Amino acid sequence: MQPDASFRDQVEHLIALVPAGQVTTYGDLAALAGHPYAARIVGGIAHYGNEKLPWHRLVNRFGGLASGYYGGREVQAAMLEAEAVTCTNFIVDNFQERRWRPNL
DNA sequence: CGAGTGACCGCAA
DNA sequence: ATTGCGGCCACTC
């Protein structure tokens, strides 16, 4: 990708590339950005100055919505459902099947 | 520059 | 089975 782009830019880019109706995990995004252990940073980056990004498509490896993010989990669940992503008990339904992959 | 934070992941007891 | 802890990297203040 862009050598000038910081890790944060890579993450933002990847998040922006996630198609509606699909979700991705922090660990996967971090790995795609080149840092398989930077899962926390992905969440942190989205929280620092990218609340405009479709970060609501980011879920943990359990397929569950982020815990205690700014706004409320129900909001994220509603946004996901608005994109054809059904959630149950704040957990993405069929998460494994909805997990977005760049090679796909 | 240094320290603290973050929406995580994986393993161990 | 559940709970607790540490660790990895980057960003902000």
Coordinates of C-alpha atoms (C1' of nucleotides) in Angstrom, one line a residue:
Chain A
M1 CA 0.0 0.0 0.0
Q2 CA 1.1 3.6 0.3
P3 CA 4.5 3.7 2.1
D4 CA 3.7 7.2 3.3
A5 CA 0.5 6.1 4.8
S6 CA 0.7 5.5 8.5
F7 CA -0.7 2.4 10.1
R8 CA -3.7 4.5 11.0
D9 CA -4.3 5.4 7.3
Q10 CA -4.1 1.8 6.3
V11 CA -6.7 0.9 8.9
E12 CA -9.0 3.7 7.9
H13 CA -8.6 2.7 4.3
L14 CA -9.4 -0.9 5.0
I15 CA -12.4 0.1 7.1
A16 CA -13.6 2.3 4.3
L17 CA -13.3 -0.6 1.9
V18 CA -15.5 -2.9 3.9
P19 CA -18.7 -3.3 2.0
A20 CA -22.0 -2.7 3.7
G21 CA -23.6 -5.9 4.9
Q22 CA -20.3 -7.4 5.9
V23 CA -18.2 -7.1 9.1
T24 CA -14.5 -7.5 10.0
T25 CA -12.6 -8.1 13.1
Y26 CA -10.0 -5.8 14.7
G27 CA -7.4 -8.6 14.6
D28 CA -8.0 -9.2 10.9
L29 CA -7.9 -5.5 10.1
A30 CA -4.7 -5.1 12.0
A31 CA -3.2 -8.1 10.3
L32 CA -4.2 -6.7 6.9
A33 CA -2.6 -3.4 7.8
G34 CA 0.6 -5.3 8.6
H35 CA 0.3 -5.6 12.3
P36 CA -1.3 -8.9 13.5
Y37 CA -1.0 -7.8 17.1
A38 CA -2.3 -4.3 16.7
A39 CA -5.9 -5.2 17.1
R40 CA -6.3 -2.7 20.0
I41 CA -4.9 0.0 17.9
V42 CA -7.5 -0.5 15.2
G43 CA -10.2 0.1 17.8
G44 CA -8.2 3.0 19.3
I45 CA -7.6 4.7 16.0
A46 CA -11.3 4.5 15.0
H47 CA -12.1 6.1 18.4
Y48 CA -9.5 8.9 18.2
G49 CA -10.6 10.7 15.2
N50 CA -12.5 8.5 12.8
E51 CA -16.0 8.3 14.3
K52 CA -17.2 9.2 10.8
L53 CA -15.8 5.9 9.5
P54 CA -18.0 2.8 9.2
W55 CA -16.3 1.5 12.3
H56 CA -19.6 0.0 13.3
R57 CA -18.6 -2.8 11.0
L58 CA -15.7 -3.6 13.3
V59 CA -16.4 -6.3 15.8
N60 CA -14.3 -8.5 18.0
R61 CA -13.3 -12.0 17.1
F62 CA -16.5 -13.3 18.7
G63 CA -18.6 -11.3 16.3
G64 CA -19.9 -9.2 19.1
L65 CA -20.2 -5.4 19.1
A66 CA -17.6 -3.4 20.8
S67 CA -18.0 -2.9 24.6
G68 CA -18.9 0.5 25.9
Y69 CA -18.0 2.5 22.8
Y70 CA -19.1 6.1 22.5
G71 CA -22.8 6.2 21.7
G72 CA -24.2 2.8 22.7
R73 CA -24.1 -0.7 21.5
E74 CA -27.7 -0.6 20.4
V75 CA -26.8 2.1 18.0
Q76 CA -24.1 0.0 16.3
A77 CA -26.5 -2.9 16.2
A78 CA -29.1 -0.7 14.5
M79 CA -26.5 0.5 12.0
L80 CA -25.5 -3.1 11.2
E81 CA -29.1 -4.1 10.8
A82 CA -29.6 -1.2 8.5
E83 CA -27.0 -2.7 6.3
A84 CA -28.6 -6.1 6.3
V85 CA -26.4 -7.4 9.1
T86 CA -28.7 -9.0 11.6
C87 CA -27.6 -8.9 15.2
T88 CA -28.8 -10.9 18.2
N89 CA -27.9 -9.9 21.7
F90 CA -25.3 -7.5 20.3
I91 CA -23.7 -10.3 18.4
V92 CA -23.6 -10.4 14.6
D93 CA -25.6 -13.2 13.3
N94 CA -23.7 -15.6 11.0
F95 CA -20.7 -13.5 11.8
Q96 CA -18.3 -16.1 10.3
E97 CA -20.2 -15.9 7.0
R98 CA -20.3 -12.1 7.0
R99 CA -16.7 -11.7 7.9
W100 CA -15.2 -9.5 5.1
R101 CA -12.0 -10.5 3.5
P102 CA -9.8 -8.4 1.1
N103 CA -9.0 -11.4 -1.1
L104 CA -12.6 -12.1 -1.7
Chain B
dC1 C1' 10.2 13.2 24.9
dG2 C1' 7.5 10.5 28.3
dA3 C1' 3.5 8.5 30.0
dG4 C1' -1.2 6.9 29.5
dT5 C1' -4.8 5.1 26.9
dG6 C1' -7.5 1.9 23.7
dA7 C1' -13.7 -0.3 21.0
dC8 C1' -8.3 -6.7 21.6
dC9 C1' -6.3 -11.5 21.6
dG10 C1' -4.5 -15.5 23.6
dC11 C1' -3.0 -18.2 27.2
dA12 C1' -2.8 -19.8 32.2
dA13 C1' -4.4 -20.8 36.7
Chain C
dA1 C1' -16.2 -24.1 32.8
dT2 C1' -15.0 -19.3 34.2
dT3 C1' -12.0 -15.7 35.6
dG4 C1' -7.6 -13.1 35.5
dC5 C1' -3.5 -11.5 33.6
dG6 C1' 0.0 -10.0 30.2
dG7 C1' 1.4 -8.5 25.8
dC8 C1' 1.6 -6.5 21.3
dC9 C1' 1.6 -1.8 18.5
dA10 C1' 0.0 2.7 17.6
dC11 C1' -2.1 7.2 18.7
dT12 C1' -3.1 11.3 21.8
dC13 C1' -2.2 14.4 25.5

